[in-house]
Every structure is written in structure tokens, then in C-alpha cells.
PDB file of N, CA and C in Angstrom:
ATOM      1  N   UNK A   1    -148.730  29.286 -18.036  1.00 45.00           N
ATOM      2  CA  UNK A   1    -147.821  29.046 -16.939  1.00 45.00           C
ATOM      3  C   UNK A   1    -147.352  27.608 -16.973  1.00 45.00           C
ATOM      4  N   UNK A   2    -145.963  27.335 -16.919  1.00 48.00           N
ATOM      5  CA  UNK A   2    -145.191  25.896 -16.708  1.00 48.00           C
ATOM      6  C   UNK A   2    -145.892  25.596 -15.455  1.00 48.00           C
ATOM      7  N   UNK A   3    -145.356  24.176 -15.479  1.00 52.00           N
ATOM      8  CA  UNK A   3    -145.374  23.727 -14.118  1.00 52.00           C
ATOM      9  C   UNK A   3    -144.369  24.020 -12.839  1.00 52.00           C
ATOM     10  N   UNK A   4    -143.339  23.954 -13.738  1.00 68.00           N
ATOM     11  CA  UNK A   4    -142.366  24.574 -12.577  1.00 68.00           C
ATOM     12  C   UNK A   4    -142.714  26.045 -12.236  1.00 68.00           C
ATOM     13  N   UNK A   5    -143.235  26.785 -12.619  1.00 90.00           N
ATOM     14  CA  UNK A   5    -143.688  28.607 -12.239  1.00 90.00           C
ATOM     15  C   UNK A   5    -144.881  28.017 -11.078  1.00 90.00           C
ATOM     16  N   UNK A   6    -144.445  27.250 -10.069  1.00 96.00           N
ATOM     17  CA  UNK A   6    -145.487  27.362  -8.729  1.00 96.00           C
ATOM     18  C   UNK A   6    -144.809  27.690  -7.399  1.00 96.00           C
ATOM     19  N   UNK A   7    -144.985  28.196  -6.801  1.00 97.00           N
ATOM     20  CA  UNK A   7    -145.150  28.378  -5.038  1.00 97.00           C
ATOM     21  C   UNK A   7    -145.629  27.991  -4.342  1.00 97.00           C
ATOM     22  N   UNK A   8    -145.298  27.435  -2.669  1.00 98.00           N
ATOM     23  CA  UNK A   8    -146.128  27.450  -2.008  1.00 98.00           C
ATOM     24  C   UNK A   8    -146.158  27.849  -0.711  1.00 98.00           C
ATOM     25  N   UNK A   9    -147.102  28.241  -0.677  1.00 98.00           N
ATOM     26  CA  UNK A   9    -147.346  29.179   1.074  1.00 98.00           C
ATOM     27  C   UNK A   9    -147.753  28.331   1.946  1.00 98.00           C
ATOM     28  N   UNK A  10    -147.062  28.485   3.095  1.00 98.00           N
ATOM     29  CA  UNK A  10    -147.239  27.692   3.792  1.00 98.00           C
ATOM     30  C   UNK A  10    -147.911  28.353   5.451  1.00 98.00           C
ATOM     31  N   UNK A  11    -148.893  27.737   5.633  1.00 98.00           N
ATOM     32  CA  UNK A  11    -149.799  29.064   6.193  1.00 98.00           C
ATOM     33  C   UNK A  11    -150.865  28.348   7.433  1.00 98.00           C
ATOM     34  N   UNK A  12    -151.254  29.187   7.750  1.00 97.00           N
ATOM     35  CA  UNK A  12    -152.446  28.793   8.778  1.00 97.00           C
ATOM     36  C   UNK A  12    -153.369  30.131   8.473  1.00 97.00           C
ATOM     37  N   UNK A  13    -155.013  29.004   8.755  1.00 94.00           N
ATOM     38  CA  UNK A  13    -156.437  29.545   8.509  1.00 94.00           C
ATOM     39  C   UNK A  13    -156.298  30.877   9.560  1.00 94.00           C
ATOM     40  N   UNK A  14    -155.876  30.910  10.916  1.00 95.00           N
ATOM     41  CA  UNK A  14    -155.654  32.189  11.671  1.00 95.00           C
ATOM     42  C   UNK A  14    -154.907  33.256  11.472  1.00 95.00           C
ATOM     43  N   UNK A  15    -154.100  32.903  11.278  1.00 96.00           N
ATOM     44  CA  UNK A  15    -152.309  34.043  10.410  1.00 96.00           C
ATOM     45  C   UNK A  15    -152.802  34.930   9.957  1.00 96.00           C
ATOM     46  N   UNK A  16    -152.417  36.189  10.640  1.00 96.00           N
ATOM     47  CA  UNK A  16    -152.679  37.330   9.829  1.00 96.00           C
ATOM     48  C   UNK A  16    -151.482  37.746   9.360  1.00 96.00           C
ATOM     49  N   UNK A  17    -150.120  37.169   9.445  1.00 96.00           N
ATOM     50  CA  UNK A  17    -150.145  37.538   8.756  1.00 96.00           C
ATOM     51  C   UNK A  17    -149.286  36.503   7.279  1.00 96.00           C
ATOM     52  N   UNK A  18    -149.977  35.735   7.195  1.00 97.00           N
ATOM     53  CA  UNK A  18    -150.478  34.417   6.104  1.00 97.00           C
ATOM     54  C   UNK A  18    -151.048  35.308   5.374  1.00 97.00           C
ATOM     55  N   UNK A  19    -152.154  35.985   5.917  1.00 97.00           N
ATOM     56  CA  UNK A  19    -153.138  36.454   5.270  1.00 97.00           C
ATOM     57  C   UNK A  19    -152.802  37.949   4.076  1.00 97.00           C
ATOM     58  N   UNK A  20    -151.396  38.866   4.977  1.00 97.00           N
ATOM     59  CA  UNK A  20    -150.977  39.268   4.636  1.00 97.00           C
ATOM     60  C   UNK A  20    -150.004  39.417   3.637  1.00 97.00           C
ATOM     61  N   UNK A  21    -149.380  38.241   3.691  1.00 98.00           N
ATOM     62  CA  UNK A  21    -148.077  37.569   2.815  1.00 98.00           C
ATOM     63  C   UNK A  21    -148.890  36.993   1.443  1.00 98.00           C
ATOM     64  N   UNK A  22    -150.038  36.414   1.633  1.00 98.00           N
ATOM     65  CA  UNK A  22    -150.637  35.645   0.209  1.00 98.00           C
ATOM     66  C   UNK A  22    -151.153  37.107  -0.340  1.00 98.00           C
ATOM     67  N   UNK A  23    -151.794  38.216   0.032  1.00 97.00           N
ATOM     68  CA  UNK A  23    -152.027  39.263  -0.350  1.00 97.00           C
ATOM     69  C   UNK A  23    -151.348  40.051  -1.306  1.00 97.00           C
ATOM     70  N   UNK A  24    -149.975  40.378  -0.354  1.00 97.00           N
ATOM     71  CA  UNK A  24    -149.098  40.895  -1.143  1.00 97.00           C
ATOM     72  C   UNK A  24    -148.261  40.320  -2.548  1.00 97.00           C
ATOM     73  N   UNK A  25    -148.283  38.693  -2.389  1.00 97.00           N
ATOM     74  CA  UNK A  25    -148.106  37.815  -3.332  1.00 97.00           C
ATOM     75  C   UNK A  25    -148.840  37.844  -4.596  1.00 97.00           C
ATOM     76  N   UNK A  26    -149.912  38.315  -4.362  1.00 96.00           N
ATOM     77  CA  UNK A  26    -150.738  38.143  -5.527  1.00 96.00           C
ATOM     78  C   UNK A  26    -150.016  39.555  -6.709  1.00 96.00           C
ATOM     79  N   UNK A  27    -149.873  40.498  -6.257  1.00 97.00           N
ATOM     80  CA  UNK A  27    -149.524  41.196  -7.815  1.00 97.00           C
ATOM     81  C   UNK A  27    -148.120  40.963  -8.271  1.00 97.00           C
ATOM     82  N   UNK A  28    -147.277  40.348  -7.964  1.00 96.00           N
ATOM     83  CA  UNK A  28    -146.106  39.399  -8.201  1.00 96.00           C
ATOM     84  C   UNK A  28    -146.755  37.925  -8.895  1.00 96.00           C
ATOM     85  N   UNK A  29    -147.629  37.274  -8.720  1.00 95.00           N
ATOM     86  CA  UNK A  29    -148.185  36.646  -9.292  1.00 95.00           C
ATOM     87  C   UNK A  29    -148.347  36.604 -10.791  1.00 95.00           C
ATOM     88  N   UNK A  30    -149.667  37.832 -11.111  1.00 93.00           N
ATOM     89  CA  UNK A  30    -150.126  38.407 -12.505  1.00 93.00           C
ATOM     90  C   UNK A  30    -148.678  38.601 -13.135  1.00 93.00           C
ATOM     91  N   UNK A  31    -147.779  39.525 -12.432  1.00 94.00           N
ATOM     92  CA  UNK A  31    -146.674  39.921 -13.408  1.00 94.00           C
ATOM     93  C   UNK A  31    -145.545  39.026 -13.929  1.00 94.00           C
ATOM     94  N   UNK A  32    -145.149  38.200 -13.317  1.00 95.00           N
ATOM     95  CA  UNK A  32    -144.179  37.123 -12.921  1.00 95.00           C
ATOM     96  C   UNK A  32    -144.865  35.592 -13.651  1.00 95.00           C
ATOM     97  N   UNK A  33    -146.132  35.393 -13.676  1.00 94.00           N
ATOM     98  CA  UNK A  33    -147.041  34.417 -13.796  1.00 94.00           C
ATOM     99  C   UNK A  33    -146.322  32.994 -13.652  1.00 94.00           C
ATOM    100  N   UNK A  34    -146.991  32.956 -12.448  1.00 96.00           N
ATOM    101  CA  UNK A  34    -146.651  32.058 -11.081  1.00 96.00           C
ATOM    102  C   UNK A  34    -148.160  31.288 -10.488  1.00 96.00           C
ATOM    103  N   UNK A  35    -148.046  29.942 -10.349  1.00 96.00           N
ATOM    104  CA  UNK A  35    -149.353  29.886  -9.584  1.00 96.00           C
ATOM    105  C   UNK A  35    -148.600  29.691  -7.873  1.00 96.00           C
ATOM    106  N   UNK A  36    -149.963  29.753  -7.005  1.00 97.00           N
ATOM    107  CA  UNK A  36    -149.419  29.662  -5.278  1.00 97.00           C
ATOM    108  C   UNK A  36    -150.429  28.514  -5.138  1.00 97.00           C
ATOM    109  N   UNK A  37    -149.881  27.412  -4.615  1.00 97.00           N
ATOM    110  CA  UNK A  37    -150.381  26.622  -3.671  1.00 97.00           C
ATOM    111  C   UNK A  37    -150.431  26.562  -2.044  1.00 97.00           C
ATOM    112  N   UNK A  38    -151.412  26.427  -1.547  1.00 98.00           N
ATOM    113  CA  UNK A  38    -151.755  27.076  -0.306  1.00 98.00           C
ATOM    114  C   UNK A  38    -151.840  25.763   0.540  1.00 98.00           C
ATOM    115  N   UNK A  39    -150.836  25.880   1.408  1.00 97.00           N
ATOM    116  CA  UNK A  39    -151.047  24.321   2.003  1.00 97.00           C
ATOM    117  C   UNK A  39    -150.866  24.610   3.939  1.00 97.00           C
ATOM    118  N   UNK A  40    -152.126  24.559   4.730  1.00 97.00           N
ATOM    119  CA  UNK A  40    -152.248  24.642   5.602  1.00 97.00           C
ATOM    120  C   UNK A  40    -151.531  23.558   6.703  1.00 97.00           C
ATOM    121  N   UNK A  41    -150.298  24.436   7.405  1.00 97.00           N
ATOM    122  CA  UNK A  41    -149.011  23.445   8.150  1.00 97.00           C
ATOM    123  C   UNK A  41    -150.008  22.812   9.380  1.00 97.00           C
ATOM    124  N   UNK A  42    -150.625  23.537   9.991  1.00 96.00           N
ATOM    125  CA  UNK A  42    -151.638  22.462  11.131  1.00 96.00           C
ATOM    126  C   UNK A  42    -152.530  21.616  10.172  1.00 96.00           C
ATOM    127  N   UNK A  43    -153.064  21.431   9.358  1.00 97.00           N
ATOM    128  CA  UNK A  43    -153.548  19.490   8.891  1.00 97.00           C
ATOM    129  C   UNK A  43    -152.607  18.684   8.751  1.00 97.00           C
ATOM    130  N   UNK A  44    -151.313  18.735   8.649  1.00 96.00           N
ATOM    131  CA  UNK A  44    -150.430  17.903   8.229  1.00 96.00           C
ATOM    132  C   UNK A  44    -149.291  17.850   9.799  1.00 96.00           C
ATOM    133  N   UNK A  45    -149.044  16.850  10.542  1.00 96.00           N
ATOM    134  CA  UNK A  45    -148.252  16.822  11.443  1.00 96.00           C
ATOM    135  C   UNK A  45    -146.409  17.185  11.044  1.00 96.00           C
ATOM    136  N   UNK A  46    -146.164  16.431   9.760  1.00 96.00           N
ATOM    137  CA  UNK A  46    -145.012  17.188   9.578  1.00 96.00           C
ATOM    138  C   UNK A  46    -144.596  18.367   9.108  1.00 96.00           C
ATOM    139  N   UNK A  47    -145.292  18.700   8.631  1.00 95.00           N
ATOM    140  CA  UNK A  47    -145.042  20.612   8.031  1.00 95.00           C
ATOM    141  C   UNK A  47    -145.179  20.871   9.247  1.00 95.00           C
ATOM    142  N   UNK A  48    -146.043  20.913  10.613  1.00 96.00           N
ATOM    143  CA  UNK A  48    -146.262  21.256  11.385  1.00 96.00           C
ATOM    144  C   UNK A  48    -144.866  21.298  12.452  1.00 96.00           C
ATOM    145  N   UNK A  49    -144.989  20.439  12.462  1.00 96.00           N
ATOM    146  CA  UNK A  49    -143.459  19.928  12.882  1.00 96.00           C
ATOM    147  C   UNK A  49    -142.316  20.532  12.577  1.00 96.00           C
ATOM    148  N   UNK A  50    -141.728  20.601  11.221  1.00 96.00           N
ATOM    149  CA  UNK A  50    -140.413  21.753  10.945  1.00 96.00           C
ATOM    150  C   UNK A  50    -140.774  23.238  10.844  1.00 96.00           C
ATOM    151  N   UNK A  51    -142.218  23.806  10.187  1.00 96.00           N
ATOM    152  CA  UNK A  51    -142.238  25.115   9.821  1.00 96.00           C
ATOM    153  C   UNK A  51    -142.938  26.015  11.005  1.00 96.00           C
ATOM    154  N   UNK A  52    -143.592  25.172  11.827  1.00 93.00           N
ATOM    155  CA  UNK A  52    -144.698  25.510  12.898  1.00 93.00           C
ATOM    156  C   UNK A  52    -143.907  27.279  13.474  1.00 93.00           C
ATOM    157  N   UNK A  53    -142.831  27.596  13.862  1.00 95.00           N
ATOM    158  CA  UNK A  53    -142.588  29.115  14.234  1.00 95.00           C
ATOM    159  C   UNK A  53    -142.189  29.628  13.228  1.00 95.00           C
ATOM    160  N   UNK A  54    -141.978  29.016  11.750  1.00 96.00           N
ATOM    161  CA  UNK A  54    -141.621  30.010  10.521  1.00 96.00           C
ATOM    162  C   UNK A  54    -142.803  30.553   9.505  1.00 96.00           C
ATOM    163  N   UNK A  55    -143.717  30.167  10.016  1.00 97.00           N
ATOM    164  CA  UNK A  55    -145.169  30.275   9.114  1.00 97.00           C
ATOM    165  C   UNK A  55    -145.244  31.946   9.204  1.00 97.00           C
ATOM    166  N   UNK A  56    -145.954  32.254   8.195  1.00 98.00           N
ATOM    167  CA  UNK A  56    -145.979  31.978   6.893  1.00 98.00           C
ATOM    168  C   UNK A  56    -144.428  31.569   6.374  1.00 98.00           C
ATOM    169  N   UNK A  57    -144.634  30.423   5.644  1.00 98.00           N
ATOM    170  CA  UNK A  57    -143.222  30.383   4.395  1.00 98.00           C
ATOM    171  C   UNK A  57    -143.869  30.265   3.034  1.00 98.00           C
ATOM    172  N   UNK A  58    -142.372  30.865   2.155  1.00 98.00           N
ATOM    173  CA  UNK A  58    -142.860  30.568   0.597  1.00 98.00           C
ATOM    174  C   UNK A  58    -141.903  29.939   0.177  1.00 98.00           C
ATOM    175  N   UNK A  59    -142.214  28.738  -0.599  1.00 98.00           N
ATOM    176  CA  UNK A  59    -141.294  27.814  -0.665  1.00 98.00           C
ATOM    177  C   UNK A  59    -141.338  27.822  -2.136  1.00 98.00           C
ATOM    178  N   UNK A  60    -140.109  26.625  -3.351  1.00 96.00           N
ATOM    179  CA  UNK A  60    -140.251  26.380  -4.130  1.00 96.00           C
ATOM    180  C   UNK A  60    -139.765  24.918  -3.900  1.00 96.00           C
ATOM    181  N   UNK A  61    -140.631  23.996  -3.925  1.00 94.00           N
ATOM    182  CA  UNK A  61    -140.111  22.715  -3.840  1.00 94.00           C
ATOM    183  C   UNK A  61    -139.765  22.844  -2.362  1.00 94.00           C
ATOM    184  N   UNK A  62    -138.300  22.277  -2.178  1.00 92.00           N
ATOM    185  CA  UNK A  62    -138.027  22.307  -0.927  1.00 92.00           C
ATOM    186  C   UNK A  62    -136.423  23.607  -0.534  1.00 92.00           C
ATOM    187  N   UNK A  63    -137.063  24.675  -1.401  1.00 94.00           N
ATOM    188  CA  UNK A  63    -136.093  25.762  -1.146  1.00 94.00           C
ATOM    189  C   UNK A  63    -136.789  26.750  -0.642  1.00 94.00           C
ATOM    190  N   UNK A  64    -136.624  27.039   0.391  1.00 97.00           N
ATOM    191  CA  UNK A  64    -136.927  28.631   1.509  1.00 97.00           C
ATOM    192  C   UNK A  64    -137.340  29.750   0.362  1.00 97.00           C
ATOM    193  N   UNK A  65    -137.688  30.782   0.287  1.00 98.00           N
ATOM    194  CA  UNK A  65    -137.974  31.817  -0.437  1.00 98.00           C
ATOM    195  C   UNK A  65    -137.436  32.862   0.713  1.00 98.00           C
ATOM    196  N   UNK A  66    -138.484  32.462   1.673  1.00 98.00           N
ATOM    197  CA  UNK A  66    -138.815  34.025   2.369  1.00 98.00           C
ATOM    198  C   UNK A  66    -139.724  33.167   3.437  1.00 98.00           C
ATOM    199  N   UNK A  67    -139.862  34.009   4.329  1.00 97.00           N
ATOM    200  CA  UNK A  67    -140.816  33.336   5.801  1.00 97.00           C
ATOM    201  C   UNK A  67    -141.209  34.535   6.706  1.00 97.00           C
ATOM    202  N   UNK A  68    -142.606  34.511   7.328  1.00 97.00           N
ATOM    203  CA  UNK A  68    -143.142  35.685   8.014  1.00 97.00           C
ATOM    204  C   UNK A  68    -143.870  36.766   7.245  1.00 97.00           C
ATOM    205  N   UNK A  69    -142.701  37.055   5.927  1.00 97.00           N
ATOM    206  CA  UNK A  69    -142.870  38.463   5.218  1.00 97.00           C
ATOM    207  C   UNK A  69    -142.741  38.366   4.345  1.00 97.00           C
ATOM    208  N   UNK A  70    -143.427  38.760   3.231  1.00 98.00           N
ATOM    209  CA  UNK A  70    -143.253  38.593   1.854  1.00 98.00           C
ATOM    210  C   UNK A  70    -141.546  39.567   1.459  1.00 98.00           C
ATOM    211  N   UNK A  71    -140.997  39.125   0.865  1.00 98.00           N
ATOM    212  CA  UNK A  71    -139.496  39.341   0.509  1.00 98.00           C
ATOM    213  C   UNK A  71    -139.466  39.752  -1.391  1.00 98.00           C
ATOM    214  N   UNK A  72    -140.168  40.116  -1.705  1.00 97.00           N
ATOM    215  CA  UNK A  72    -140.658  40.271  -2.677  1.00 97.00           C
ATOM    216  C   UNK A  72    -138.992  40.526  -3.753  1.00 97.00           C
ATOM    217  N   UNK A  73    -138.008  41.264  -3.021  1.00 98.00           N
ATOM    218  CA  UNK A  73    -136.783  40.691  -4.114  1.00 98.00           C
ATOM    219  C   UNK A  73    -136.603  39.378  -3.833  1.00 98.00           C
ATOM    220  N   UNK A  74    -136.462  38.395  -3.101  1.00 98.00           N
ATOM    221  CA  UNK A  74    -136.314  37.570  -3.405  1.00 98.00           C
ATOM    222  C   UNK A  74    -136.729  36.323  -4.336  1.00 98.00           C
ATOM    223  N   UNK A  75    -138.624  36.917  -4.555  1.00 98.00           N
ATOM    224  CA  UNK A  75    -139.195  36.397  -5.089  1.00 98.00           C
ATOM    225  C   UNK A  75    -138.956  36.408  -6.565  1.00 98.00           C
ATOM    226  N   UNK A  76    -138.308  37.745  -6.719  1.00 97.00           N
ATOM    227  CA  UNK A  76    -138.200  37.863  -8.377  1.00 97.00           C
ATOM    228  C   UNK A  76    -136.888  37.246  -8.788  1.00 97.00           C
ATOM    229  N   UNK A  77    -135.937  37.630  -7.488  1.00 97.00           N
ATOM    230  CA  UNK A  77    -134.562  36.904  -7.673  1.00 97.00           C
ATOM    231  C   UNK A  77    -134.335  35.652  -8.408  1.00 97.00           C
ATOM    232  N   UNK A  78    -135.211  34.934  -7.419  1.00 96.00           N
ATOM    233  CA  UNK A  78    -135.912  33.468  -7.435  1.00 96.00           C
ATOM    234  C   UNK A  78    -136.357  32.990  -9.051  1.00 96.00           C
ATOM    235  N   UNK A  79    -137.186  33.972  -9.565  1.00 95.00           N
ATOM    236  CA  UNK A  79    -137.936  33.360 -10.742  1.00 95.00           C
ATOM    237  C   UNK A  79    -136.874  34.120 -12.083  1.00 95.00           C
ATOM    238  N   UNK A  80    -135.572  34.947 -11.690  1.00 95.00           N
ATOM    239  CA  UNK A  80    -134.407  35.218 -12.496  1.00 95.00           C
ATOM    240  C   UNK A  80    -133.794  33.926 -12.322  1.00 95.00           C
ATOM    241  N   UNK A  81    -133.253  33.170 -11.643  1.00 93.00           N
ATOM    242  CA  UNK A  81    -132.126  32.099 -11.695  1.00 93.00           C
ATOM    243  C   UNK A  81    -132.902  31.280 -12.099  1.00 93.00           C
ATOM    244  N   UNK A  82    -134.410  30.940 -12.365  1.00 89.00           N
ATOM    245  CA  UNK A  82    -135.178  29.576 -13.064  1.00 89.00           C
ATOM    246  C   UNK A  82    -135.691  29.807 -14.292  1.00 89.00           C
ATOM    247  N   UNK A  83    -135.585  31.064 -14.591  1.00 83.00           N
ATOM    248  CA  UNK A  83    -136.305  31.718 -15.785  1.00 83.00           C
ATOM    249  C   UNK A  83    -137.544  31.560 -15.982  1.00 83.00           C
TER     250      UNK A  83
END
């Protein structure tokens, strides 16, 4: 896996459905081979700050993916226009 083939979820330890969205992420993962970085928006005051009612998000860098729900065309969409 490149470096650029990463994600990140943007999530809280309570979220179910965080919990749900990194779940479904994972067999898009194996196939796609992608790593997810998991970065919890309450330790950090500014993630907290812009994403706090969009959590879960999946981001690339600083581009939206999908938020709430895994969007799973978008995800592949996503890793078609970067190859």
C-alpha cells in the first residue's frame, strides 16, 4: 500500500454508528487496499469544532468522502480518480 491509499475516520469512542461505518469499511479496505486512520474528533478541540454534528466522516486529506454512513460508491469512486 502507497502512502497516499489512506483514510480517515473521523469518529467518537461512543458512535455507534462510527462503530458501524469503520465496520463496513473494512472489506473495501482488503479489496481496494487502503489503510484507515482513526482519529477521535472529541481529543482534539478543532476537529471537534467543524465535524462535531457530521461524525462519523471519511475523509482523504482534507476532501469529504462520505459522513454518518458509509457511501461505499463513493469510496471506490474516490480511489478510481487517484488510482
Amino acid at each position: 500500500m502507497s502512502a497516499d491509499r489512506e483514510l480517515t475516520v473521523l469518529s467518537r469512542e461512543w458512535c455507534h454508528l462510527c462503530h458501524d461505518l469503520l465496520e463496513a469499511l473494512r472489506p473495501l479496505q482488503d479489496e481496494l487496499g487502503f489503510r484507515v486512520r482513526v482519529l477521535d474528533v472529541d481529543a482534539d478541540e478543532m476537529l471537534e469544532a467543524r465535524w462535531s454534528e457530521w461524525v462519523p466522516v471519511v475523509l482523504d486529506g482534507d476532501t469529504e468522502i462520505c459522513h454518518h454512513f458509509l457511501d461505499e460508491s463513493a469510496v471506490r469512486a474516490h480511489f478510481q480518480r487517484i488510482g
